[in-house]
Structure formats: C-alpha cells, structure tokens
Short mmCIF file of N, CA, C and O in Angstrom, two decimals:
data_model
loop_
_atom_site.label_atom_id
_atom_site.label_comp_id
_atom_site.label_asym_id
_atom_site.label_seq_id
_atom_site.Cartn_x
_atom_site.Cartn_y
_atom_site.Cartn_z
N UNK U 1 190.91 119.79 117.13
CA UNK U 1 189.80 120.65 117.51
C UNK U 1 190.28 121.64 118.58
O UNK U 1 190.99 121.28 119.50
N UNK U 2 189.86 122.86 118.51
CA UNK U 2 190.24 123.91 119.45
C UNK U 2 189.36 123.86 120.69
O UNK U 2 188.15 123.73 120.59
N UNK U 3 189.97 123.95 121.86
CA UNK U 3 189.25 123.95 123.13
C UNK U 3 189.08 125.39 123.60
O UNK U 3 190.04 126.04 123.99
N UNK U 4 187.86 125.89 123.57
CA UNK U 4 187.57 127.27 124.01
C UNK U 4 186.88 127.31 125.37
O UNK U 4 186.22 128.29 125.70
N UNK U 5 187.04 126.26 126.16
CA UNK U 5 186.41 126.25 127.48
C UNK U 5 187.07 127.27 128.40
O UNK U 5 188.23 127.61 128.24
N UNK U 6 186.29 127.76 129.35
CA UNK U 6 186.78 128.73 130.33
C UNK U 6 186.95 128.03 131.68
O UNK U 6 186.18 127.14 132.02
N UNK U 7 187.93 128.44 132.41
CA UNK U 7 188.18 127.85 133.72
C UNK U 7 187.85 128.79 134.87
O UNK U 7 187.50 128.35 135.96
N UNK U 8 188.00 130.10 134.67
CA UNK U 8 187.79 131.03 135.78
C UNK U 8 187.72 132.45 135.24
O UNK U 8 188.32 132.76 134.23
N UNK U 9 186.98 133.29 135.95
CA UNK U 9 186.98 134.72 135.69
C UNK U 9 187.04 135.41 137.04
O UNK U 9 186.37 134.99 137.99
N UNK U 10 187.89 136.40 137.16
CA UNK U 10 188.04 137.13 138.43
C UNK U 10 188.03 138.63 138.15
O UNK U 10 188.61 139.09 137.17
N UNK U 11 187.41 139.36 139.03
CA UNK U 11 187.42 140.82 138.97
C UNK U 11 188.61 141.34 139.78
O UNK U 11 189.06 140.72 140.74
N UNK U 12 189.11 142.50 139.39
CA UNK U 12 190.15 143.21 140.13
C UNK U 12 189.45 144.30 140.96
O UNK U 12 189.05 145.33 140.43
N UNK U 13 189.30 144.06 142.24
CA UNK U 13 188.57 144.95 143.14
C UNK U 13 189.54 146.01 143.69
O UNK U 13 190.61 145.66 144.20
N UNK U 14 189.19 147.29 143.60
CA UNK U 14 190.08 148.34 144.10
C UNK U 14 190.06 148.45 145.63
O UNK U 14 189.06 148.14 146.26
N UNK U 15 191.18 148.90 146.18
CA UNK U 15 191.28 149.10 147.63
C UNK U 15 191.96 150.44 147.92
O UNK U 15 193.07 150.68 147.48
N UNK U 16 191.27 151.28 148.67
CA UNK U 16 191.83 152.57 149.10
C UNK U 16 192.90 152.35 150.16
O UNK U 16 193.97 152.94 150.11
N UNK U 17 192.60 151.51 151.15
CA UNK U 17 193.53 151.13 152.20
C UNK U 17 193.66 149.61 152.11
O UNK U 17 192.79 148.87 152.58
N UNK U 18 194.72 149.15 151.47
CA UNK U 18 194.88 147.73 151.15
C UNK U 18 194.81 146.84 152.38
O UNK U 18 194.10 145.84 152.40
N UNK U 19 195.52 147.20 153.44
CA UNK U 19 195.52 146.39 154.67
C UNK U 19 194.13 146.32 155.30
O UNK U 19 193.68 145.26 155.74
N UNK U 20 193.44 147.46 155.35
CA UNK U 20 192.08 147.50 155.91
C UNK U 20 191.14 146.63 155.07
O UNK U 20 190.34 145.87 155.62
N UNK U 21 191.23 146.73 153.75
CA UNK U 21 190.37 145.93 152.88
C UNK U 21 190.68 144.44 153.01
O UNK U 21 189.77 143.61 153.00
N UNK U 22 191.95 144.09 153.15
CA UNK U 22 192.32 142.68 153.37
C UNK U 22 191.66 142.16 154.64
O UNK U 22 191.09 141.06 154.66
N UNK U 23 191.71 142.93 155.70
CA UNK U 23 191.08 142.52 156.97
C UNK U 23 189.56 142.41 156.81
O UNK U 23 188.94 141.45 157.30
N UNK U 24 188.97 143.37 156.13
CA UNK U 24 187.52 143.37 155.90
C UNK U 24 187.07 142.09 155.19
O UNK U 24 186.13 141.43 155.63
N UNK U 25 187.74 141.75 154.11
CA UNK U 25 187.32 140.57 153.34
C UNK U 25 187.56 139.27 154.11
O UNK U 25 186.77 138.33 153.98
N UNK U 26 188.56 139.24 154.95
CA UNK U 26 188.74 138.06 155.80
C UNK U 26 187.61 137.97 156.83
O UNK U 26 187.11 136.89 157.11
N UNK U 27 187.19 139.13 157.37
CA UNK U 27 186.05 139.14 158.30
C UNK U 27 184.77 138.71 157.60
O UNK U 27 183.88 138.12 158.22
N UNK U 28 184.65 139.00 156.31
CA UNK U 28 183.49 138.57 155.54
C UNK U 28 183.45 137.06 155.38
O UNK U 28 182.40 136.48 155.15
N UNK U 29 184.62 136.42 155.48
CA UNK U 29 184.67 134.97 155.34
C UNK U 29 185.51 134.48 154.18
O UNK U 29 185.59 133.29 153.93
N UNK U 30 186.13 135.41 153.46
CA UNK U 30 187.02 135.03 152.36
C UNK U 30 188.38 134.66 152.92
O UNK U 30 188.81 135.18 153.94
N UNK U 31 189.07 133.77 152.22
CA UNK U 31 190.42 133.38 152.59
C UNK U 31 191.39 133.91 151.56
O UNK U 31 191.04 134.09 150.39
N UNK U 32 192.63 134.15 151.99
CA UNK U 32 193.67 134.61 151.08
C UNK U 32 194.46 133.40 150.57
O UNK U 32 195.00 132.65 151.37
N UNK U 33 194.50 133.25 149.25
CA UNK U 33 195.31 132.19 148.64
C UNK U 33 196.77 132.63 148.54
O UNK U 33 197.67 131.85 148.76
N UNK U 34 196.97 133.89 148.17
CA UNK U 34 198.31 134.49 148.15
C UNK U 34 198.17 136.00 148.20
O UNK U 34 197.12 136.55 147.91
N UNK U 35 199.27 136.64 148.60
CA UNK U 35 199.26 138.10 148.76
C UNK U 35 200.63 138.66 148.46
O UNK U 35 201.65 138.07 148.81
N UNK U 36 200.64 139.81 147.77
CA UNK U 36 201.85 140.61 147.56
C UNK U 36 201.52 142.01 148.07
O UNK U 36 200.37 142.29 148.43
N UNK U 37 202.47 142.93 148.09
CA UNK U 37 202.14 144.29 148.52
C UNK U 37 201.13 145.00 147.61
O UNK U 37 200.50 145.96 148.02
N UNK U 38 200.97 144.49 146.38
CA UNK U 38 200.08 145.16 145.43
C UNK U 38 198.79 144.41 145.11
O UNK U 38 197.91 144.96 144.47
N UNK U 39 198.68 143.15 145.54
CA UNK U 39 197.51 142.36 145.18
C UNK U 39 197.34 141.18 146.13
O UNK U 39 198.31 140.66 146.66
N UNK U 40 196.08 140.78 146.31
CA UNK U 40 195.77 139.59 147.10
C UNK U 40 194.68 138.81 146.39
O UNK U 40 193.73 139.40 145.85
N UNK U 41 194.82 137.49 146.39
CA UNK U 41 193.85 136.60 145.76
C UNK U 41 192.97 136.03 146.85
O UNK U 41 193.43 135.27 147.70
N UNK U 42 191.69 136.43 146.86
CA UNK U 42 190.72 135.97 147.85
C UNK U 42 189.78 134.94 147.25
O UNK U 42 189.44 135.02 146.06
N UNK U 43 189.36 133.99 148.08
CA UNK U 43 188.40 132.99 147.62
C UNK U 43 187.50 132.54 148.77
O UNK U 43 187.85 132.65 149.94
N UNK U 44 186.34 132.05 148.38
CA UNK U 44 185.40 131.40 149.30
C UNK U 44 184.74 130.31 148.47
O UNK U 44 183.98 130.61 147.55
N UNK U 45 185.07 129.07 148.75
CA UNK U 45 184.58 127.98 147.91
C UNK U 45 185.15 128.14 146.50
O UNK U 45 186.34 128.34 146.32
N UNK U 46 184.25 128.11 145.51
CA UNK U 46 184.67 128.27 144.12
C UNK U 46 184.65 129.71 143.64
O UNK U 46 184.90 129.99 142.47
N UNK U 47 184.32 130.65 144.51
CA UNK U 47 184.25 132.07 144.14
C UNK U 47 185.53 132.78 144.54
O UNK U 47 186.06 132.54 145.63
N UNK U 48 186.03 133.65 143.66
CA UNK U 48 187.28 134.34 143.97
C UNK U 48 187.33 135.71 143.30
O UNK U 48 186.56 136.00 142.38
N UNK U 49 188.23 136.53 143.80
CA UNK U 49 188.51 137.84 143.20
C UNK U 49 189.91 138.26 143.59
O UNK U 49 190.52 137.70 144.51
N UNK U 50 190.41 139.26 142.90
CA UNK U 50 191.73 139.83 143.20
C UNK U 50 191.52 141.21 143.79
O UNK U 50 190.85 142.05 143.20
N UNK U 51 192.06 141.43 144.96
CA UNK U 51 192.03 142.75 145.59
C UNK U 51 193.33 143.45 145.20
O UNK U 51 194.42 142.91 145.40
N UNK U 52 193.19 144.63 144.63
CA UNK U 52 194.39 145.34 144.18
C UNK U 52 194.65 146.58 145.02
O UNK U 52 193.72 147.24 145.47
N UNK U 53 195.90 146.85 145.25
CA UNK U 53 196.32 148.03 145.99
C UNK U 53 196.31 149.20 145.02
O UNK U 53 197.33 149.73 144.62
N UNK U 54 195.11 149.57 144.62
CA UNK U 54 194.87 150.63 143.64
C UNK U 54 193.55 151.27 144.01
O UNK U 54 192.58 150.58 144.33
N UNK U 55 193.49 152.59 143.92
CA UNK U 55 192.26 153.28 144.26
C UNK U 55 192.08 154.50 143.39
O UNK U 55 192.97 155.34 143.27
N UNK U 56 190.93 154.59 142.78
CA UNK U 56 190.47 155.77 142.07
C UNK U 56 189.04 155.97 142.55
O UNK U 56 188.22 155.06 142.40
N UNK U 57 188.73 157.11 143.16
CA UNK U 57 187.39 157.29 143.76
C UNK U 57 186.24 157.02 142.80
O UNK U 57 185.27 156.36 143.16
N UNK U 58 186.33 157.52 141.57
CA UNK U 58 185.25 157.32 140.61
C UNK U 58 185.10 155.85 140.24
O UNK U 58 183.99 155.35 140.10
N UNK U 59 186.21 155.18 140.09
CA UNK U 59 186.17 153.75 139.78
C UNK U 59 185.54 152.97 140.94
O UNK U 59 184.63 152.16 140.72
N UNK U 60 186.00 153.20 142.14
CA UNK U 60 185.50 152.46 143.31
C UNK U 60 184.01 152.71 143.53
O UNK U 60 183.27 151.77 143.85
N UNK U 61 183.56 153.94 143.36
CA UNK U 61 182.14 154.27 143.58
C UNK U 61 181.23 153.65 142.52
O UNK U 61 180.02 153.58 142.72
N UNK U 62 181.79 153.24 141.39
CA UNK U 62 181.00 152.65 140.31
C UNK U 62 181.28 151.17 140.12
O UNK U 62 180.82 150.57 139.15
N UNK U 63 182.03 150.58 141.03
CA UNK U 63 182.41 149.17 140.93
C UNK U 63 181.44 148.33 141.75
O UNK U 63 181.17 148.66 142.91
N UNK U 64 180.91 147.28 141.16
CA UNK U 64 179.97 146.41 141.87
C UNK U 64 180.38 144.95 141.70
O UNK U 64 180.89 144.56 140.66
N UNK U 65 180.10 144.18 142.74
CA UNK U 65 180.30 142.73 142.72
C UNK U 65 178.96 142.09 143.08
O UNK U 65 178.17 142.66 143.83
N UNK U 66 178.73 140.90 142.54
CA UNK U 66 177.53 140.14 142.87
C UNK U 66 177.96 138.76 143.35
O UNK U 66 178.73 138.08 142.67
N UNK U 67 177.51 138.37 144.53
CA UNK U 67 177.83 137.07 145.10
C UNK U 67 176.53 136.30 145.25
O UNK U 67 175.66 136.69 146.04
N UNK U 68 176.37 135.23 144.48
CA UNK U 68 175.20 134.37 144.57
C UNK U 68 175.47 133.31 145.62
O UNK U 68 176.48 132.61 145.57
N UNK U 69 174.57 133.22 146.60
CA UNK U 69 174.76 132.30 147.73
C UNK U 69 173.53 131.40 147.87
O UNK U 69 172.46 131.69 147.33
N UNK U 70 173.69 130.32 148.61
CA UNK U 70 172.59 129.39 148.84
C UNK U 70 171.60 129.92 149.87
O UNK U 70 170.39 129.67 149.76
N UNK U 71 172.09 130.67 150.88
CA UNK U 71 171.23 131.14 151.97
C UNK U 71 171.58 132.59 152.29
O UNK U 71 172.50 132.87 153.07
N UNK U 72 170.85 133.50 151.69
CA UNK U 72 171.13 134.93 151.87
C UNK U 72 170.91 135.37 153.32
O UNK U 72 171.64 136.23 153.83
N UNK U 73 169.93 134.78 153.99
CA UNK U 73 169.66 135.14 155.38
C UNK U 73 170.84 134.77 156.27
O UNK U 73 171.24 135.54 157.15
N UNK U 74 171.42 133.60 156.04
CA UNK U 74 172.58 133.17 156.83
C UNK U 74 173.76 134.11 156.61
O UNK U 74 174.46 134.47 157.57
N UNK U 75 173.98 134.53 155.37
CA UNK U 75 175.07 135.47 155.09
C UNK U 75 174.82 136.82 155.77
O UNK U 75 175.71 137.40 156.38
N UNK U 76 173.60 137.30 155.67
CA UNK U 76 173.27 138.59 156.29
C UNK U 76 173.45 138.51 157.80
O UNK U 76 174.05 139.41 158.41
N UNK U 77 172.96 137.44 158.40
CA UNK U 77 173.11 137.25 159.85
C UNK U 77 174.58 137.20 160.26
O UNK U 77 174.98 137.81 161.26
N UNK U 78 175.39 136.48 159.49
CA UNK U 78 176.83 136.37 159.80
C UNK U 78 177.51 137.73 159.74
O UNK U 78 178.27 138.09 160.65
N UNK U 79 177.25 138.50 158.69
CA UNK U 79 177.93 139.78 158.52
C UNK U 79 177.46 140.83 159.53
O UNK U 79 178.27 141.62 160.02
N UNK U 80 176.17 140.82 159.84
CA UNK U 80 175.68 141.80 160.82
C UNK U 80 176.12 141.42 162.24
O UNK U 80 176.52 142.29 163.01
N UNK U 81 176.06 140.12 162.57
CA UNK U 81 176.46 139.71 163.92
C UNK U 81 177.97 139.86 164.14
O UNK U 81 178.41 140.04 165.27
N UNK U 82 178.75 139.84 163.06
CA UNK U 82 180.19 140.05 163.17
C UNK U 82 180.52 141.53 163.38
O UNK U 82 181.68 141.88 163.65
N UNK U 83 179.51 142.40 163.25
CA UNK U 83 179.72 143.83 163.49
C UNK U 83 180.51 144.54 162.40
O UNK U 83 181.17 145.54 162.68
N UNK U 84 180.45 144.05 161.17
CA UNK U 84 181.22 144.67 160.09
C UNK U 84 180.85 146.13 159.87
O UNK U 84 181.73 146.95 159.62
N UNK U 85 179.56 146.46 159.95
CA UNK U 85 179.14 147.85 159.72
C UNK U 85 179.80 148.80 160.70
O UNK U 85 180.30 149.86 160.32
N UNK U 86 179.84 148.41 161.97
CA UNK U 86 180.43 149.26 162.99
C UNK U 86 181.97 149.26 162.91
O UNK U 86 182.60 150.31 162.99
N UNK U 87 182.54 148.09 162.76
CA UNK U 87 184.00 147.96 162.75
C UNK U 87 184.65 148.69 161.58
O UNK U 87 185.71 149.29 161.73
N UNK U 88 183.99 148.64 160.41
CA UNK U 88 184.59 149.23 159.21
C UNK U 88 183.87 150.49 158.73
O UNK U 88 184.20 151.03 157.68
N UNK U 89 182.89 150.95 159.51
CA UNK U 89 182.14 152.16 159.19
C UNK U 89 181.55 152.08 157.78
O UNK U 89 181.73 152.98 156.96
N UNK U 90 180.86 150.97 157.53
CA UNK U 90 180.25 150.74 156.23
C UNK U 90 178.75 150.49 156.41
O UNK U 90 178.26 150.40 157.54
N UNK U 91 178.04 150.36 155.30
CA UNK U 91 176.59 150.16 155.33
C UNK U 91 176.25 148.75 154.86
O UNK U 91 176.81 148.25 153.89
N UNK U 92 175.30 148.12 155.57
CA UNK U 92 174.72 146.84 155.17
C UNK U 92 173.20 147.03 155.19
O UNK U 92 172.64 147.45 156.20
N UNK U 93 172.55 146.73 154.09
CA UNK U 93 171.09 146.86 154.03
C UNK U 93 170.43 145.54 154.45
O UNK U 93 171.10 144.53 154.62
N UNK U 94 169.13 145.57 154.57
CA UNK U 94 168.35 144.37 154.89
C UNK U 94 168.05 143.60 153.61
O UNK U 94 167.89 144.20 152.55
N UNK U 95 167.95 142.28 153.68
CA UNK U 95 167.57 141.50 152.50
C UNK U 95 166.16 141.87 152.03
O UNK U 95 165.28 142.12 152.85
N UNK U 96 166.00 141.92 150.71
CA UNK U 96 164.68 142.20 150.15
C UNK U 96 164.56 141.55 148.78
O UNK U 96 165.56 141.31 148.10
N UNK U 97 163.32 141.28 148.38
CA UNK U 97 163.03 140.68 147.09
C UNK U 97 163.17 141.74 146.00
O UNK U 97 162.56 142.82 146.10
N UNK U 98 163.97 141.45 145.00
CA UNK U 98 164.20 142.38 143.90
C UNK U 98 163.34 142.01 142.69
O UNK U 98 162.88 140.87 142.58
N UNK U 99 163.13 142.94 141.78
CA UNK U 99 162.33 142.72 140.58
C UNK U 99 162.91 141.62 139.70
O UNK U 99 162.19 140.99 138.93
N UNK U 100 164.21 141.37 139.83
CA UNK U 100 164.87 140.36 139.00
C UNK U 100 164.85 138.98 139.66
O UNK U 100 165.64 138.10 139.32
N UNK U 101 163.94 138.78 140.61
CA UNK U 101 163.69 137.50 141.28
C UNK U 101 164.89 137.00 142.09
O UNK U 101 165.22 135.81 142.08
N UNK U 102 165.53 137.93 142.78
CA UNK U 102 166.59 137.61 143.72
C UNK U 102 166.21 138.23 145.05
O UNK U 102 165.64 139.31 145.10
N UNK U 103 166.54 137.54 146.12
CA UNK U 103 166.48 138.14 147.46
C UNK U 103 167.92 138.51 147.76
O UNK U 103 168.80 137.65 147.76
N UNK U 104 168.16 139.79 147.94
CA UNK U 104 169.54 140.20 148.18
C UNK U 104 169.64 141.35 149.15
O UNK U 104 168.64 141.95 149.54
N UNK U 105 170.86 141.62 149.57
CA UNK U 105 171.17 142.79 150.38
C UNK U 105 172.46 143.39 149.85
O UNK U 105 173.19 142.75 149.11
N UNK U 106 172.70 144.63 150.22
CA UNK U 106 173.87 145.36 149.77
C UNK U 106 174.81 145.58 150.94
O UNK U 106 174.38 145.90 152.04
N UNK U 107 176.09 145.38 150.68
CA UNK U 107 177.13 145.73 151.64
C UNK U 107 178.20 146.50 150.87
O UNK U 107 178.53 146.15 149.74
N UNK U 108 178.68 147.57 151.48
CA UNK U 108 179.76 148.36 150.88
C UNK U 108 181.06 148.00 151.58
O UNK U 108 181.08 147.86 152.80
N UNK U 109 182.14 147.88 150.83
CA UNK U 109 183.44 147.63 151.47
C UNK U 109 184.05 148.96 151.91
O UNK U 109 183.49 150.03 151.63
N UNK U 110 185.16 148.96 152.61
CA UNK U 110 185.75 150.21 153.11
C UNK U 110 186.17 151.20 152.01
O UNK U 110 186.35 152.38 152.29
N UNK U 111 186.29 150.73 150.77
CA UNK U 111 186.66 151.62 149.66
C UNK U 111 185.45 152.14 148.90
O UNK U 111 185.59 152.92 147.97
N UNK U 112 184.26 151.69 149.28
CA UNK U 112 183.04 152.12 148.61
C UNK U 112 182.54 151.16 147.54
O UNK U 112 181.55 151.45 146.87
N UNK U 113 183.19 150.01 147.39
CA UNK U 113 182.75 149.01 146.41
C UNK U 113 181.44 148.40 146.91
O UNK U 113 181.34 148.00 148.07
N UNK U 114 180.44 148.34 146.04
CA UNK U 114 179.14 147.80 146.39
C UNK U 114 179.10 146.31 146.05
O UNK U 114 179.45 145.91 144.95
N UNK U 115 178.70 145.51 147.03
CA UNK U 115 178.50 144.07 146.84
C UNK U 115 177.01 143.79 146.99
O UNK U 115 176.40 144.22 147.96
N UNK U 116 176.42 143.06 146.05
CA UNK U 116 175.07 142.54 146.17
C UNK U 116 175.22 141.08 146.49
O UNK U 116 175.80 140.33 145.70
N UNK U 117 174.73 140.67 147.65
CA UNK U 117 174.80 139.27 148.06
C UNK U 117 173.37 138.75 148.05
O UNK U 117 172.49 139.31 148.72
N UNK U 118 173.13 137.72 147.25
CA UNK U 118 171.76 137.27 147.10
C UNK U 118 171.61 135.81 146.74
O UNK U 118 172.58 135.12 146.45
N UNK U 119 170.35 135.41 146.77
CA UNK U 119 169.99 134.06 146.36
C UNK U 119 168.80 134.15 145.42
O UNK U 119 168.02 135.12 145.47
N UNK U 120 168.65 133.14 144.58
CA UNK U 120 167.50 133.10 143.67
C UNK U 120 166.22 132.91 144.47
O UNK U 120 166.22 132.30 145.53
N UNK U 121 165.13 133.46 143.94
CA UNK U 121 163.83 133.34 144.60
C UNK U 121 162.84 132.72 143.64
O UNK U 121 162.83 133.02 142.46
N UNK U 122 161.98 131.88 144.18
CA UNK U 122 160.91 131.31 143.38
C UNK U 122 159.65 132.16 143.44
O UNK U 122 158.67 131.89 142.76
N UNK U 123 159.67 133.21 144.28
CA UNK U 123 158.51 134.10 144.41
C UNK U 123 158.41 134.99 143.19
O UNK U 123 159.40 135.44 142.63
N UNK U 124 157.23 135.34 142.82
CA UNK U 124 157.06 136.30 141.76
C UNK U 124 156.47 135.69 140.59
O UNK U 124 156.17 136.08 139.59
#
C-alpha cells in the first residue's frame, strides 16, 4: 500500500535585507534551526518557514503568512512591548474580530511581507 501522508509544509519567505530579517524573526520569537548565507530555517514549536536571501518587491508585497496561535492577545502584547514596530520601522495593527471568525492582527516584516497572527473565535 502506498503511504501518501504529509509530514511538513514550509513557505519560502523573501528577505530584502537577510541579516535584518533574521534579527526581526528572532525578536518575534522564532528560533533558527540552521542558516546559510542564502537561507535560514526558522521555527516556533511545530510551526516553521524558510527565510530566503531573495527579494522581488512585487513578490514581497503580495506574500502573506498566517500564524494560528492559542492566545492572540499574548502575541500582540509580546510583539508591541518588544518595540518591533519602532525598532524595524514596521506596522502592527490592533487585534480585531474578522468575518471569518478569527481574532487577528497584522504585522509586516522589514521586507513588506504581511503576517496575520490570529486565534479562532467562538463569537459570531
């Protein structure tokens, strides 16, 4: 019998300034499993992605990541209190209830990649 199970899926996230983006993601709370001059493997718990030393403005401006978390308020508090918006000159929005029954907020990385960080909501 053929085994078609999946073990992992990772996105290749673009970086305009690879070193700056590496620092940013570590400040967010991700850890580096390994790094080369062209790529870094980041993880937090069971969630992971590959940061690539590649940048195309149109690609980065249209690239989105979604991180589902247990406590969106705790994540928002951690990222705002760490001063990421000021340190990296990026934008972090306030958490809000979305039509798709998620409470989430948006954070942009230094390359313009949009992250939606949210948790499921029973409201609605």
